[in-house]
């Protein structure tokens, strides 16, 4: 009987330890670290109210509202929060959704997480350098990737390629 009690106590201890580890791991994962980290007040001072709403509060701009939808020049689309180059004009396409769309990104510039804001899970992506939210990636894009990176235009800064050289 005693042996059994010791066994049960040990098992409870093991489960307790596992639960404790899990509880400790969760907040650590939630607090992602970025190269550029600013206080909320600093972001508010740097960004326009619309940029702040999208980059820092995971907002979404009104479809059809971005001047970048009509941007046809060659160049780079950079993060409006930290200037990290995110997309090349060669990967931009007209998706008909009302948001600037790309079939791929410059490699390694985004991190993903799943959000449930519209009940169905969506794959949110954010800038790897400043953590700014940019949009969602879907599986209905054109070849060669089949991906649609649906980006808020307000979160991007377009840098036209210098054609004079
Ligand atoms: Zn950024």
Short mmCIF file of N, CA and C and ligand atoms in Angstrom, two decimals:
data_model
loop_
_atom_site.label_atom_id
_atom_site.label_comp_id
_atom_site.label_asym_id
_atom_site.label_seq_id
_atom_site.Cartn_x
_atom_site.Cartn_y
_atom_site.Cartn_z
N UNK A 1 0.83 -1.21 0.00
CA UNK A 1 0.00 0.00 0.00
C UNK A 1 0.87 1.26 0.00
N UNK A 2 1.88 1.22 0.85
CA UNK A 2 2.78 2.39 0.92
C UNK A 2 3.47 2.61 -0.43
N UNK A 3 3.90 1.46 -1.00
CA UNK A 3 4.59 1.57 -2.29
C UNK A 3 3.70 2.27 -3.32
N UNK A 4 2.43 1.89 -3.25
CA UNK A 4 1.51 2.44 -4.23
C UNK A 4 1.34 3.95 -4.01
N UNK A 5 1.29 4.33 -2.73
CA UNK A 5 1.12 5.75 -2.41
C UNK A 5 2.33 6.55 -2.90
N UNK A 6 3.52 5.95 -2.71
CA UNK A 6 4.74 6.63 -3.16
C UNK A 6 4.71 6.78 -4.68
N UNK A 7 4.28 5.68 -5.32
CA UNK A 7 4.21 5.71 -6.78
C UNK A 7 3.27 6.83 -7.25
N UNK A 8 2.08 6.89 -6.61
CA UNK A 8 1.10 7.91 -7.00
C UNK A 8 1.63 9.32 -6.75
N UNK A 9 2.31 9.47 -5.62
CA UNK A 9 2.87 10.79 -5.28
C UNK A 9 3.93 11.18 -6.31
N UNK A 10 4.74 10.19 -6.71
CA UNK A 10 5.78 10.49 -7.69
C UNK A 10 5.17 10.89 -9.03
N UNK A 11 4.13 10.14 -9.41
CA UNK A 11 3.45 10.45 -10.68
C UNK A 11 2.86 11.87 -10.65
N UNK A 12 2.21 12.18 -9.51
CA UNK A 12 1.62 13.51 -9.36
C UNK A 12 2.71 14.56 -9.46
N UNK A 13 3.85 14.24 -8.86
CA UNK A 13 4.98 15.17 -8.91
C UNK A 13 5.44 15.39 -10.34
N UNK A 14 5.51 14.32 -11.10
CA UNK A 14 5.95 14.42 -12.49
C UNK A 14 4.98 15.28 -13.31
N UNK A 15 3.67 15.00 -13.11
CA UNK A 15 2.67 15.78 -13.85
C UNK A 15 2.74 17.24 -13.43
N UNK A 16 2.94 17.45 -12.13
CA UNK A 16 3.03 18.83 -11.61
C UNK A 16 4.18 19.56 -12.28
N UNK A 17 5.30 18.87 -12.38
CA UNK A 17 6.49 19.47 -12.97
C UNK A 17 6.23 19.81 -14.45
N UNK A 18 5.58 18.86 -15.14
CA UNK A 18 5.28 19.08 -16.56
C UNK A 18 4.36 20.29 -16.74
N UNK A 19 3.35 20.37 -15.88
CA UNK A 19 2.40 21.48 -15.96
C UNK A 19 3.11 22.79 -15.67
N UNK A 20 4.00 22.75 -14.70
CA UNK A 20 4.75 23.95 -14.32
C UNK A 20 5.60 24.42 -15.49
N UNK A 21 6.28 23.46 -16.13
CA UNK A 21 7.12 23.80 -17.29
C UNK A 21 6.28 24.41 -18.40
N UNK A 22 5.09 23.82 -18.62
CA UNK A 22 4.23 24.30 -19.70
C UNK A 22 3.76 25.73 -19.41
N UNK A 23 3.39 25.97 -18.17
CA UNK A 23 2.93 27.30 -17.79
C UNK A 23 4.03 28.34 -17.96
N UNK A 24 5.24 27.91 -17.62
CA UNK A 24 6.36 28.84 -17.75
C UNK A 24 6.71 29.10 -19.21
N UNK A 25 6.54 28.08 -20.07
CA UNK A 25 6.92 28.21 -21.48
C UNK A 25 5.97 29.14 -22.24
N UNK A 26 4.70 29.13 -21.84
CA UNK A 26 3.69 29.89 -22.60
C UNK A 26 3.97 31.39 -22.65
N UNK A 27 4.17 32.08 -21.51
CA UNK A 27 4.43 33.52 -21.61
C UNK A 27 5.73 33.83 -22.35
N UNK A 28 6.72 32.97 -22.23
CA UNK A 28 8.00 33.21 -22.90
C UNK A 28 7.80 33.20 -24.42
N UNK A 29 6.95 32.28 -24.90
CA UNK A 29 6.70 32.21 -26.34
C UNK A 29 5.90 33.42 -26.81
N UNK A 30 5.00 33.90 -25.96
CA UNK A 30 4.15 35.03 -26.35
C UNK A 30 4.97 36.30 -26.50
N UNK A 31 6.00 36.45 -25.68
CA UNK A 31 6.82 37.65 -25.73
C UNK A 31 7.96 37.46 -26.72
N UNK A 32 7.67 37.67 -27.99
CA UNK A 32 8.68 37.53 -29.03
C UNK A 32 9.64 38.71 -28.92
N UNK A 33 10.90 38.45 -29.21
CA UNK A 33 11.90 39.52 -29.12
C UNK A 33 12.23 40.05 -30.50
N UNK A 34 12.36 41.34 -30.64
CA UNK A 34 12.68 41.95 -31.93
C UNK A 34 13.91 42.84 -31.81
N UNK A 35 14.61 42.98 -32.94
CA UNK A 35 15.81 43.82 -32.97
C UNK A 35 15.44 45.27 -32.65
N UNK A 36 14.30 45.71 -33.21
CA UNK A 36 13.84 47.07 -32.93
C UNK A 36 12.63 46.98 -32.02
N UNK A 37 12.80 47.46 -30.80
CA UNK A 37 11.69 47.46 -29.86
C UNK A 37 11.51 48.87 -29.34
N UNK A 38 10.28 49.38 -29.36
CA UNK A 38 10.00 50.73 -28.90
C UNK A 38 8.79 50.68 -27.99
N UNK A 39 8.66 51.72 -27.18
CA UNK A 39 7.48 51.80 -26.33
C UNK A 39 6.29 52.20 -27.20
N UNK A 40 5.12 52.01 -26.65
CA UNK A 40 3.90 52.38 -27.35
C UNK A 40 3.92 53.87 -27.71
N UNK A 41 4.40 54.71 -26.79
CA UNK A 41 4.44 56.16 -27.02
C UNK A 41 5.41 56.49 -28.15
N UNK A 42 6.52 55.77 -28.21
CA UNK A 42 7.50 56.01 -29.28
C UNK A 42 6.93 55.63 -30.64
N UNK A 43 6.21 54.50 -30.70
CA UNK A 43 5.58 54.10 -31.97
C UNK A 43 4.53 55.12 -32.38
N UNK A 44 3.75 55.58 -31.43
CA UNK A 44 2.70 56.58 -31.74
C UNK A 44 3.32 57.85 -32.30
N UNK A 45 4.48 58.24 -31.76
CA UNK A 45 5.15 59.47 -32.21
C UNK A 45 5.73 59.29 -33.62
N UNK A 46 6.21 58.07 -33.91
CA UNK A 46 6.87 57.83 -35.20
C UNK A 46 5.88 57.61 -36.34
N UNK A 47 4.80 56.90 -36.06
CA UNK A 47 3.88 56.46 -37.11
C UNK A 47 2.67 57.39 -37.24
N UNK A 48 2.05 57.38 -38.42
CA UNK A 48 0.77 58.07 -38.55
C UNK A 48 -0.27 57.25 -37.78
N UNK A 49 -1.43 57.84 -37.42
CA UNK A 49 -2.43 57.06 -36.68
C UNK A 49 -2.85 55.78 -37.41
N UNK A 50 -2.94 55.84 -38.74
CA UNK A 50 -3.35 54.66 -39.51
C UNK A 50 -2.25 53.59 -39.51
N UNK A 51 -1.00 54.04 -39.68
CA UNK A 51 0.13 53.09 -39.63
C UNK A 51 0.19 52.42 -38.25
N UNK A 52 -0.03 53.22 -37.21
CA UNK A 52 0.01 52.69 -35.84
C UNK A 52 -1.08 51.63 -35.66
N UNK A 53 -2.27 51.92 -36.13
CA UNK A 53 -3.41 51.02 -35.98
C UNK A 53 -3.13 49.66 -36.65
N UNK A 54 -2.47 49.69 -37.81
CA UNK A 54 -2.22 48.45 -38.53
C UNK A 54 -0.96 47.75 -38.03
N UNK A 55 0.15 48.47 -37.98
CA UNK A 55 1.42 47.83 -37.60
C UNK A 55 1.43 47.38 -36.14
N UNK A 56 0.89 48.19 -35.25
CA UNK A 56 1.02 47.90 -33.82
C UNK A 56 -0.24 47.28 -33.21
N UNK A 57 -1.41 47.44 -33.88
CA UNK A 57 -2.66 46.93 -33.31
C UNK A 57 -3.34 45.92 -34.21
N UNK A 58 -2.61 45.40 -35.21
CA UNK A 58 -3.14 44.37 -36.11
C UNK A 58 -4.42 44.80 -36.83
N UNK A 59 -4.50 46.09 -37.16
CA UNK A 59 -5.68 46.58 -37.88
C UNK A 59 -5.62 46.20 -39.35
N UNK A 60 -6.69 46.50 -40.08
CA UNK A 60 -6.75 46.24 -41.52
C UNK A 60 -7.28 47.48 -42.21
N UNK A 61 -6.58 47.92 -43.27
CA UNK A 61 -7.04 49.11 -43.99
C UNK A 61 -8.25 48.77 -44.85
N UNK A 62 -9.01 49.81 -45.21
CA UNK A 62 -10.18 49.64 -46.05
C UNK A 62 -9.72 49.12 -47.42
N UNK A 63 -10.34 48.05 -47.96
CA UNK A 63 -9.90 47.55 -49.27
C UNK A 63 -10.06 48.62 -50.34
N UNK A 64 -9.11 48.65 -51.28
CA UNK A 64 -9.16 49.62 -52.37
C UNK A 64 -8.62 50.99 -52.00
N UNK A 65 -8.19 51.17 -50.73
CA UNK A 65 -7.80 52.50 -50.27
C UNK A 65 -6.31 52.81 -50.48
N UNK A 66 -5.50 51.81 -50.76
CA UNK A 66 -4.06 52.05 -50.81
C UNK A 66 -3.60 52.56 -52.18
N UNK A 67 -2.87 53.69 -52.20
CA UNK A 67 -2.30 54.18 -53.47
C UNK A 67 -1.31 53.17 -54.07
N UNK A 68 -0.78 52.28 -53.25
CA UNK A 68 0.20 51.30 -53.74
C UNK A 68 -0.45 50.24 -54.65
N UNK A 69 -1.77 50.15 -54.63
CA UNK A 69 -2.45 49.20 -55.53
C UNK A 69 -2.10 49.50 -56.98
N UNK A 70 -1.95 50.81 -57.27
CA UNK A 70 -1.68 51.23 -58.66
C UNK A 70 -0.18 51.38 -58.93
N UNK A 71 0.64 51.08 -57.96
CA UNK A 71 2.09 51.25 -58.12
C UNK A 71 2.64 50.19 -59.08
N UNK A 72 3.12 50.64 -60.25
CA UNK A 72 3.59 49.68 -61.26
C UNK A 72 5.10 49.78 -61.50
N UNK A 73 5.75 50.76 -60.84
CA UNK A 73 7.18 50.94 -61.08
C UNK A 73 7.99 49.81 -60.45
N UNK A 74 9.22 49.66 -60.92
CA UNK A 74 10.11 48.67 -60.32
C UNK A 74 10.70 49.25 -59.04
N UNK A 75 10.83 48.41 -58.05
CA UNK A 75 11.39 48.89 -56.79
C UNK A 75 11.15 47.91 -55.66
N UNK A 76 11.28 48.44 -54.45
CA UNK A 76 11.19 47.61 -53.26
C UNK A 76 10.10 48.18 -52.35
N UNK A 77 9.34 47.26 -51.74
CA UNK A 77 8.36 47.64 -50.74
C UNK A 77 8.96 47.32 -49.38
N UNK A 78 9.17 48.39 -48.59
CA UNK A 78 9.84 48.22 -47.29
C UNK A 78 8.85 48.41 -46.15
N UNK A 79 9.24 47.95 -44.96
CA UNK A 79 8.40 48.08 -43.77
C UNK A 79 8.29 49.55 -43.37
N UNK A 80 7.07 50.05 -43.20
CA UNK A 80 6.87 51.45 -42.81
C UNK A 80 7.30 51.67 -41.35
N UNK A 81 7.49 50.59 -40.61
CA UNK A 81 7.92 50.72 -39.22
C UNK A 81 9.42 50.81 -39.06
N UNK A 82 10.17 50.07 -39.92
CA UNK A 82 11.62 49.99 -39.69
C UNK A 82 12.45 49.99 -40.97
N UNK A 83 11.81 50.15 -42.14
CA UNK A 83 12.50 50.23 -43.44
C UNK A 83 13.14 48.93 -43.92
N UNK A 84 12.86 47.82 -43.28
CA UNK A 84 13.38 46.54 -43.77
C UNK A 84 12.74 46.23 -45.12
N UNK A 85 13.54 45.94 -46.19
CA UNK A 85 12.95 45.59 -47.48
C UNK A 85 12.20 44.27 -47.39
N UNK A 86 10.90 44.26 -47.80
CA UNK A 86 10.04 43.09 -47.60
C UNK A 86 9.65 42.39 -48.90
N UNK A 87 9.31 43.21 -49.92
CA UNK A 87 8.85 42.64 -51.20
C UNK A 87 9.54 43.35 -52.35
N UNK A 88 9.74 42.62 -53.45
CA UNK A 88 10.22 43.22 -54.69
C UNK A 88 9.02 43.44 -55.60
N UNK A 89 9.09 44.50 -56.43
CA UNK A 89 7.98 44.79 -57.37
C UNK A 89 7.75 43.61 -58.32
N UNK A 90 8.79 42.80 -58.57
CA UNK A 90 8.65 41.65 -59.49
C UNK A 90 7.67 40.59 -58.96
N UNK A 91 7.38 40.60 -57.67
CA UNK A 91 6.52 39.56 -57.09
C UNK A 91 5.11 40.10 -56.79
N UNK A 92 4.86 41.37 -57.19
CA UNK A 92 3.54 41.98 -56.95
C UNK A 92 2.59 41.58 -58.07
N UNK A 93 1.34 41.35 -57.74
CA UNK A 93 0.35 41.05 -58.77
C UNK A 93 -1.02 41.60 -58.36
N UNK A 94 -1.91 41.70 -59.33
CA UNK A 94 -3.25 42.22 -59.06
C UNK A 94 -4.16 41.05 -58.65
N UNK A 95 -4.51 41.01 -57.37
CA UNK A 95 -5.32 39.88 -56.87
C UNK A 95 -6.82 40.19 -56.95
N UNK A 96 -7.16 41.47 -57.14
CA UNK A 96 -8.57 41.85 -57.17
C UNK A 96 -9.21 41.96 -55.80
N UNK A 97 -8.41 41.83 -54.73
CA UNK A 97 -8.96 41.87 -53.37
C UNK A 97 -9.08 43.29 -52.82
N UNK A 98 -8.31 44.23 -53.43
CA UNK A 98 -8.29 45.59 -52.89
C UNK A 98 -7.12 45.83 -51.96
N UNK A 99 -6.25 44.85 -51.79
CA UNK A 99 -5.03 45.02 -51.00
C UNK A 99 -3.82 44.66 -51.86
N UNK A 100 -2.71 45.39 -51.69
CA UNK A 100 -1.50 45.02 -52.41
C UNK A 100 -1.16 43.55 -52.14
N UNK A 101 -0.91 42.80 -53.23
CA UNK A 101 -0.69 41.35 -53.10
C UNK A 101 0.60 40.93 -53.77
N UNK A 102 1.25 39.96 -53.16
CA UNK A 102 2.54 39.48 -53.64
C UNK A 102 2.51 37.95 -53.57
N UNK A 103 3.22 37.30 -54.52
CA UNK A 103 3.21 35.83 -54.47
C UNK A 103 4.38 35.28 -53.66
N UNK A 104 5.33 36.16 -53.32
CA UNK A 104 6.37 35.74 -52.38
C UNK A 104 6.98 36.96 -51.74
N UNK A 105 7.86 36.74 -50.77
CA UNK A 105 8.50 37.84 -50.04
C UNK A 105 10.01 37.76 -50.24
N UNK A 106 10.71 38.80 -49.87
CA UNK A 106 12.16 38.69 -49.75
C UNK A 106 12.39 37.68 -48.62
N UNK A 107 13.29 36.67 -48.82
CA UNK A 107 13.38 35.58 -47.83
C UNK A 107 13.71 36.04 -46.40
N UNK A 108 13.04 35.40 -45.45
CA UNK A 108 13.38 35.56 -44.04
C UNK A 108 12.99 36.87 -43.39
N UNK A 109 12.03 37.60 -43.98
CA UNK A 109 11.70 38.91 -43.41
C UNK A 109 10.45 38.90 -42.53
N UNK A 110 9.71 37.79 -42.55
CA UNK A 110 8.48 37.72 -41.77
C UNK A 110 8.47 36.53 -40.83
N UNK A 111 7.71 36.70 -39.77
CA UNK A 111 7.41 35.63 -38.85
C UNK A 111 5.88 35.45 -38.89
N UNK A 112 5.42 34.22 -38.71
CA UNK A 112 3.98 33.95 -38.80
C UNK A 112 3.39 33.59 -37.46
N UNK A 113 2.12 33.90 -37.29
CA UNK A 113 1.35 33.27 -36.22
C UNK A 113 -0.10 33.15 -36.68
N UNK A 114 -0.84 32.28 -36.02
CA UNK A 114 -2.23 32.06 -36.43
C UNK A 114 -3.12 32.97 -35.60
N UNK A 115 -4.03 33.69 -36.26
CA UNK A 115 -5.00 34.47 -35.48
C UNK A 115 -6.41 33.99 -35.78
N UNK A 116 -7.31 34.25 -34.84
CA UNK A 116 -8.69 33.75 -34.93
C UNK A 116 -9.68 34.91 -34.91
N UNK A 117 -9.23 36.09 -35.40
CA UNK A 117 -10.08 37.29 -35.35
C UNK A 117 -11.37 37.10 -36.13
N UNK A 118 -11.33 36.36 -37.22
CA UNK A 118 -12.54 36.12 -38.02
C UNK A 118 -13.06 34.69 -37.81
N UNK A 119 -12.84 34.16 -36.60
CA UNK A 119 -13.24 32.81 -36.19
C UNK A 119 -12.41 31.74 -36.91
N UNK A 120 -12.41 31.75 -38.25
CA UNK A 120 -11.57 30.78 -38.97
C UNK A 120 -10.11 31.18 -38.79
N UNK A 121 -9.23 30.19 -38.59
CA UNK A 121 -7.83 30.56 -38.40
C UNK A 121 -7.23 31.18 -39.66
N UNK A 122 -6.44 32.22 -39.48
CA UNK A 122 -5.72 32.85 -40.58
C UNK A 122 -4.27 32.97 -40.19
N UNK A 123 -3.40 32.94 -41.19
CA UNK A 123 -1.99 33.04 -40.89
C UNK A 123 -1.53 34.50 -40.99
N UNK A 124 -1.38 35.11 -39.82
CA UNK A 124 -0.92 36.48 -39.72
C UNK A 124 0.58 36.51 -39.93
N UNK A 125 1.12 37.56 -40.52
CA UNK A 125 2.58 37.68 -40.57
C UNK A 125 3.02 39.07 -40.16
N UNK A 126 4.22 39.10 -39.55
CA UNK A 126 4.74 40.38 -39.05
C UNK A 126 6.23 40.48 -39.31
N UNK A 127 6.70 41.72 -39.39
CA UNK A 127 8.10 42.04 -39.69
C UNK A 127 9.02 41.44 -38.63
N UNK A 128 10.07 40.76 -39.12
CA UNK A 128 10.97 40.08 -38.20
C UNK A 128 11.83 41.07 -37.42
N UNK A 129 11.98 42.30 -37.94
CA UNK A 129 12.86 43.27 -37.27
C UNK A 129 12.14 44.13 -36.23
N UNK A 130 10.90 44.58 -36.55
CA UNK A 130 10.22 45.48 -35.59
C UNK A 130 8.93 44.87 -35.03
N UNK A 131 8.53 43.69 -35.56
CA UNK A 131 7.31 43.05 -35.05
C UNK A 131 6.03 43.65 -35.61
N UNK A 132 6.15 44.61 -36.53
CA UNK A 132 4.97 45.28 -37.08
C UNK A 132 4.11 44.32 -37.89
N UNK A 133 2.79 44.36 -37.63
CA UNK A 133 1.85 43.50 -38.37
C UNK A 133 1.70 44.02 -39.80
N UNK A 134 1.71 43.14 -40.78
CA UNK A 134 1.58 43.55 -42.18
C UNK A 134 0.34 43.02 -42.86
N UNK A 135 -0.02 41.77 -42.62
CA UNK A 135 -1.19 41.21 -43.30
C UNK A 135 -1.34 39.74 -43.01
N UNK A 136 -1.96 39.04 -43.98
CA UNK A 136 -2.21 37.60 -43.84
C UNK A 136 -1.77 36.91 -45.11
N UNK A 137 -1.35 35.65 -44.99
CA UNK A 137 -0.96 34.89 -46.17
C UNK A 137 -1.97 33.78 -46.41
N UNK A 138 -2.40 33.65 -47.69
CA UNK A 138 -3.42 32.68 -48.07
C UNK A 138 -2.88 31.73 -49.14
N UNK A 139 -3.55 30.61 -49.32
CA UNK A 139 -3.10 29.59 -50.28
C UNK A 139 -3.78 29.70 -51.64
N UNK A 140 -4.28 30.89 -52.00
CA UNK A 140 -4.97 31.01 -53.29
C UNK A 140 -4.22 31.94 -54.24
N UNK A 141 -2.91 31.99 -54.12
CA UNK A 141 -2.10 32.85 -54.98
C UNK A 141 -1.73 32.18 -56.29
N UNK A 142 -1.08 32.96 -57.17
CA UNK A 142 -0.71 32.43 -58.50
C UNK A 142 0.59 31.62 -58.44
N UNK A 143 0.91 30.88 -59.53
CA UNK A 143 2.20 30.22 -59.60
C UNK A 143 3.31 31.27 -59.56
N UNK A 144 4.53 30.99 -59.18
CA UNK A 144 4.99 29.63 -58.87
C UNK A 144 4.77 29.18 -57.43
N UNK A 145 4.31 30.07 -56.53
CA UNK A 145 4.23 29.69 -55.11
C UNK A 145 2.84 29.23 -54.68
N UNK A 146 1.79 29.74 -55.38
CA UNK A 146 0.42 29.45 -54.94
C UNK A 146 0.04 30.22 -53.68
N UNK A 147 0.90 31.16 -53.26
CA UNK A 147 0.63 31.94 -52.04
C UNK A 147 0.18 33.35 -52.39
N UNK A 148 -0.68 33.89 -51.57
CA UNK A 148 -1.09 35.29 -51.69
C UNK A 148 -0.76 36.01 -50.39
N UNK A 149 0.28 36.82 -50.46
CA UNK A 149 0.66 37.64 -49.30
C UNK A 149 -0.16 38.93 -49.42
N UNK A 150 -1.18 39.03 -48.59
CA UNK A 150 -2.16 40.11 -48.65
C UNK A 150 -1.73 41.17 -47.65
N UNK A 151 -1.15 42.27 -48.17
CA UNK A 151 -0.48 43.24 -47.29
C UNK A 151 -1.22 44.57 -47.22
N UNK A 152 -1.30 45.13 -46.04
CA UNK A 152 -1.84 46.48 -45.90
C UNK A 152 -0.86 47.46 -46.55
N UNK A 153 -1.36 48.28 -47.50
CA UNK A 153 -0.49 49.24 -48.19
C UNK A 153 0.10 50.26 -47.23
N UNK A 154 -0.67 50.60 -46.22
CA UNK A 154 -0.25 51.62 -45.25
C UNK A 154 0.97 51.17 -44.43
N UNK A 155 1.16 49.86 -44.36
CA UNK A 155 2.29 49.31 -43.60
C UNK A 155 3.57 49.27 -44.43
N UNK A 156 3.44 49.66 -45.71
CA UNK A 156 4.60 49.59 -46.63
C UNK A 156 5.06 50.98 -47.05
N UNK A 157 6.35 51.06 -47.38
CA UNK A 157 6.91 52.26 -47.97
C UNK A 157 7.53 51.82 -49.30
N UNK A 158 7.13 52.45 -50.42
CA UNK A 158 7.67 52.04 -51.71
C UNK A 158 8.93 52.84 -52.04
N UNK A 159 9.97 52.14 -52.41
CA UNK A 159 11.25 52.77 -52.79
C UNK A 159 11.50 52.44 -54.24
N UNK A 160 11.22 53.39 -55.16
CA UNK A 160 11.42 53.09 -56.58
C UNK A 160 12.90 52.85 -56.88
N UNK A 161 13.14 51.93 -57.80
CA UNK A 161 14.51 51.62 -58.18
C UNK A 161 15.04 52.80 -59.00
N UNK A 162 16.26 53.18 -58.75
CA UNK A 162 16.86 54.30 -59.49
C UNK A 162 17.18 53.84 -60.91
N UNK A 163 16.46 54.40 -61.88
CA UNK A 163 16.61 53.95 -63.28
C UNK A 163 17.62 54.80 -64.05
N UNK A 164 18.15 55.85 -63.39
CA UNK A 164 19.07 56.76 -64.10
C UNK A 164 20.46 56.15 -64.28
N UNK A 165 20.82 55.20 -63.42
CA UNK A 165 22.18 54.65 -63.46
C UNK A 165 22.40 53.83 -64.72
ZN1 LIG B 1 9.57 46.37 -39.61
#
